[in-house]
XYZ file of C-alpha atoms in Angstrom:
326
model
C 0.000 0.000 0.000
C 1.281 3.436 -0.956
C 0.765 5.264 2.344
C -0.845 7.738 2.793
C -1.895 8.276 -0.845
C -4.005 5.114 -0.922
C -5.878 5.810 2.306
C -9.553 6.739 2.031
C -8.693 10.025 3.757
C -6.643 11.109 0.741
C -8.437 9.243 -2.041
C -11.990 10.242 -1.105
C -11.766 13.286 1.146
C -8.939 15.325 -0.314
C -9.440 17.925 -3.051
C -7.000 19.909 -5.147
C -8.773 23.234 -4.805
C -11.391 25.134 -2.857
C -13.355 25.518 -6.091
C -14.040 21.770 -6.240
C -15.517 21.866 -2.745
C -17.484 25.032 -3.443
C -18.960 23.397 -6.547
C -20.174 20.425 -4.497
C -21.700 22.597 -1.771
C -23.205 25.110 -4.179
C -24.862 22.337 -6.183
C -26.454 20.945 -3.024
C -27.611 24.439 -2.104
C -29.146 25.122 -5.530
C -30.783 21.688 -5.636
C -32.338 22.364 -2.257
C -33.601 25.782 -3.356
C -35.166 24.209 -6.425
C -36.856 21.561 -4.303
C -38.260 24.202 -1.949
C -39.278 26.852 -4.466
C -42.989 26.063 -4.052
C -42.867 26.668 -0.304
C -43.473 30.060 1.226
C -40.219 30.145 3.158
C -37.070 32.276 3.108
C -33.873 30.433 2.252
C -30.607 31.930 3.544
C -27.929 33.039 1.114
C -25.198 30.547 0.281
C -22.511 32.719 1.915
C -24.549 32.889 5.132
C -24.953 29.113 5.119
C -21.194 28.645 4.819
C -20.512 31.132 7.598
C -23.036 29.429 9.874
C -21.420 26.078 9.159
C -18.042 27.442 10.236
C -19.539 29.203 13.251
C -20.921 25.968 14.659
C -17.643 24.162 14.073
C -16.096 26.915 16.172
C -18.746 26.228 18.821
C -17.859 22.535 18.664
C -14.197 23.194 19.479
C -15.169 25.751 22.110
C -17.407 23.218 23.871
C -14.672 20.560 23.688
C -12.224 23.038 25.194
C -14.591 23.695 28.105
C -14.939 19.940 28.636
C -11.150 19.470 28.356
C -11.439 16.707 25.791
C -8.293 15.153 24.350
C -7.090 16.891 21.150
C -7.494 13.690 19.128
C -11.172 13.461 20.148
C -11.674 17.090 19.146
C -9.936 16.564 15.814
C -12.062 13.496 15.122
C -15.245 15.441 15.928
C -14.215 18.333 13.657
C -13.455 16.001 10.754
C -16.767 14.165 11.243
C -18.639 17.471 11.291
C -16.952 18.863 8.188
C -17.240 15.627 6.239
C -20.914 15.374 7.099
C -21.594 18.866 5.788
C -19.655 18.133 2.639
C -22.216 15.403 1.990
C -25.245 17.144 3.485
C -26.463 20.700 4.027
C -27.305 22.824 7.054
C -30.685 23.591 5.493
C -31.663 19.978 6.172
C -29.633 19.073 9.255
C -29.479 21.261 12.336
C -25.855 22.048 13.319
C -26.944 22.676 16.922
C -27.614 18.944 17.121
C -24.871 17.738 14.803
C -21.977 19.240 16.758
C -22.911 17.130 19.783
C -23.559 14.036 17.679
C -20.065 14.359 16.226
C -18.539 14.823 19.682
C -20.240 11.682 21.008
C -19.174 9.696 17.953
C -15.610 10.962 18.294
C -15.485 9.946 21.966
C -16.590 6.439 20.980
C -14.343 6.156 17.929
C -11.285 7.199 19.917
C -11.996 4.601 22.592
C -13.003 6.945 25.413
C -16.649 5.856 25.604
C -16.273 4.174 28.988
C -14.885 7.325 30.571
C -17.973 9.445 29.989
C -21.595 9.133 31.048
C -23.452 10.956 28.321
C -26.238 12.311 30.548
C -23.714 13.765 32.976
C -21.450 15.015 30.201
C -24.246 17.145 28.724
C -25.977 17.980 32.009
C -24.995 21.656 31.868
C -26.546 22.394 28.462
C -30.113 22.392 27.186
C -30.056 19.750 24.469
C -32.387 16.966 23.375
C -30.080 13.977 23.820
C -32.466 11.611 22.064
C -32.213 13.717 18.910
C -28.442 13.919 19.255
C -28.138 10.134 19.510
C -30.639 9.545 16.698
C -28.286 11.396 14.371
C -25.359 9.034 15.016
C -26.618 6.673 12.341
C -27.396 9.618 10.044
C -23.779 10.801 10.242
C -22.266 7.337 9.832
C -24.540 6.474 6.913
C -23.861 9.769 5.180
C -20.111 9.100 5.423
C -20.595 5.514 4.187
C -19.145 4.428 7.540
C -15.702 5.678 6.489
C -14.588 6.570 9.976
C -10.814 6.134 9.775
C -8.877 9.387 9.564
C -5.332 10.616 9.306
C -4.541 12.828 12.282
C -2.181 15.708 12.939
C -1.147 14.161 16.274
C 1.284 11.627 14.804
C 2.764 14.300 12.541
C 3.302 16.711 15.434
C 4.983 13.990 17.497
C 7.355 13.259 14.611
C 8.098 16.969 14.129
C 8.884 17.366 17.815
C 11.376 14.481 17.742
C 13.049 15.852 14.626
C 13.213 19.278 16.193
C 14.966 17.872 19.258
C 17.476 16.266 16.886
C 18.011 19.655 15.256
C 18.615 21.293 18.637
C 21.037 18.580 19.707
C 23.008 19.015 16.502
C 23.104 22.775 16.047
C 22.526 24.494 19.371
C 25.239 24.199 22.007
C 23.980 24.088 25.561
C 24.758 22.959 29.062
C 22.320 20.767 31.009
C 20.429 23.688 32.518
C 19.850 25.270 29.131
C 19.028 21.862 27.661
C 16.108 21.503 30.059
C 14.969 24.983 29.101
C 15.026 24.073 25.397
C 13.074 20.894 26.056
C 10.461 22.942 27.903
C 10.191 25.222 24.886
C 9.763 22.145 22.655
C 6.963 20.911 24.889
C 5.291 24.309 24.657
C 5.616 24.286 20.867
C 4.141 20.773 20.784
C 1.084 21.741 22.865
C 0.476 25.028 21.045
C 0.828 23.329 17.664
C -1.765 20.741 18.622
C -4.252 23.438 19.654
C -3.597 25.559 16.564
C -4.139 22.579 14.279
C -7.608 22.111 15.761
C -8.500 25.749 15.203
C -7.217 25.616 11.640
C -9.158 22.423 10.914
C -12.370 24.237 11.843
C -12.040 25.861 8.447
C -14.188 23.747 6.151
C -12.004 24.236 3.084
C -8.673 23.725 4.836
C -9.907 20.347 6.110
C -10.284 19.098 2.545
C -7.460 20.854 0.693
C -4.490 20.270 3.011
C -3.225 17.035 4.501
C -2.884 16.659 8.280
C 0.895 16.561 7.766
C 0.884 19.907 5.932
C -1.329 21.510 8.571
C 0.848 20.142 11.377
C 4.052 21.350 9.705
C 2.679 24.850 9.161
C 1.498 25.193 12.768
C 4.745 23.734 14.117
C 6.921 26.114 12.082
C 4.678 29.016 13.034
C 5.181 28.202 16.706
C 8.937 27.822 16.273
C 9.074 31.340 14.858
C 7.025 32.678 17.770
C 8.649 30.770 20.642
C 12.163 29.925 19.455
C 13.332 32.566 17.010
C 17.016 31.629 17.184
C 16.176 28.542 15.135
C 16.654 28.548 11.367
C 13.260 27.140 10.390
C 14.219 26.665 6.736
C 17.297 24.685 7.699
C 15.201 22.520 10.009
C 12.701 21.740 7.234
C 15.359 21.131 4.585
C 17.604 18.840 6.591
C 15.324 17.165 9.109
C 12.020 16.971 7.218
C 12.956 16.655 3.534
C 16.382 15.049 3.989
C 17.947 17.830 1.874
C 15.532 17.332 -1.010
C 15.395 20.835 -2.490
C 12.338 20.164 -4.661
C 10.302 18.789 -1.763
C 11.562 21.600 0.450
C 10.278 24.229 -1.988
C 6.903 22.490 -2.250
C 6.555 22.480 1.522
C 7.605 26.119 1.720
C 4.925 27.008 -0.818
C 2.304 25.129 1.212
C 3.420 26.898 4.379
C 3.129 30.285 2.652
C -0.343 29.393 1.326
C -1.502 28.227 4.718
C -0.185 31.340 6.410
C -2.518 33.507 4.331
C -5.454 31.190 5.033
C -4.508 31.016 8.699
C -4.722 34.803 8.996
C -8.015 34.961 7.086
C -9.511 32.188 9.192
C -8.480 33.733 12.491
C -9.679 37.178 11.424
C -13.112 35.675 10.785
C -12.956 33.446 13.857
C -12.269 36.456 16.060
C -15.608 37.968 15.026
C -17.677 35.001 16.177
C -18.316 36.430 19.620
C -19.242 39.869 18.271
C -22.831 40.973 18.704
C -23.308 41.676 14.988
C -22.003 38.261 13.958
C -24.071 36.335 16.485
C -27.121 38.323 15.374
C -26.457 37.429 11.740
C -25.954 33.751 12.602
C -29.173 33.853 14.626
C -31.112 35.265 11.670
C -29.734 32.569 9.367
C -30.584 29.904 11.910
C -34.138 31.243 12.307
C -34.682 30.744 8.575
C -33.237 27.244 8.848
C -35.568 26.431 11.751
C -38.575 27.346 9.587
C -37.270 24.907 6.989
C -36.704 22.194 9.613
C -40.350 22.557 10.656
C -41.520 22.035 7.073
C -39.243 19.024 6.659
C -40.533 17.582 9.913
C -44.149 17.957 8.773
C -43.328 16.384 5.410
C -41.636 13.470 7.122
C -44.542 13.057 9.528
C -47.050 13.169 6.656
C -45.081 10.598 4.691
C -44.887 8.343 7.747
C -48.630 8.724 8.333
C -49.388 7.769 4.720
C -47.104 4.761 4.993
C -48.797 3.606 8.204
C -52.211 4.079 6.616
C -51.151 2.034 3.596
C -49.770 -0.696 5.837
C -53.038 -0.783 7.781
C -55.027 -1.061 4.561
C -52.832 -3.922 3.391
C -53.275 -5.661 6.730
C -57.050 -5.287 6.526
C -57.072 -6.650 2.970
C -54.949 -9.618 4.000
C -57.238 -10.259 6.946
C -60.291 -10.143 4.666
C -58.664 -12.629 2.306
C -57.939 -14.951 5.209
C -61.556 -14.756 6.388
C -62.809 -15.407 2.858
C -60.586 -18.452 2.486
C -61.835 -19.839 5.818
C -65.448 -19.521 4.676
């Protein structure tokens, strides 16, 4: 197996450009609008839908931070959430429910299910747990049960070890300073892990950059902030690419690309607690709630018709049985 190129993460969930992802999402949006054109209901703009999607991913990570969940659980939940909304649309599935469904699934997938009692875990928020749990199968089915991911964690661990090798080779130090450098490395490791999660909130970054690229960008960014005596380019060239100049330049280009997207993402992210932004998200969500009500009525009507048909069939079968007895 050619790893990681042949993993489902890369083969099925990785795209060459944002445009490819936008095309998928925009088609779903337009199809939905066409389906609902006969209903007297306001449909939010596409841009507002995308912003709301990102906003609730931000809320997902914020909730996980409050609950002090392991970074790998949080990353799993983010990937589940973003993959689900690549396949589906917020106009049909309520993100207020889905963020918690994805968190519960992530806890289970990462093997932490026994450590949490769901009722206690969500005791401090007003949420319909039955609805949250009902959506587990919806998420898994939508993703075709492809629930194995590549994570940034392994990449960050590798980068940390390589960085320690760089320090041991190029930075002279006595034991006291050595401990200080190792503390800085630990800080870089932790900060990188947290930054990766925030960057993965971005719907498009999730699908256009590999976990390794995201981890490398965040790690280098933290080196520059916390350890500016290090030659970051030299570290990448020698300890990451093994002096492969072509690969080095490709990675540098990815880092430069991600830096622009990092700034854009954090500029937007920093507005999510503003009154104007929360008001706008609330207005978008209100329109979505009206749509959810219509969908619920349609589903209920369809179920009622199905039950009625089943009852009629049962009555007909019973009549046939009675006739055959006579």
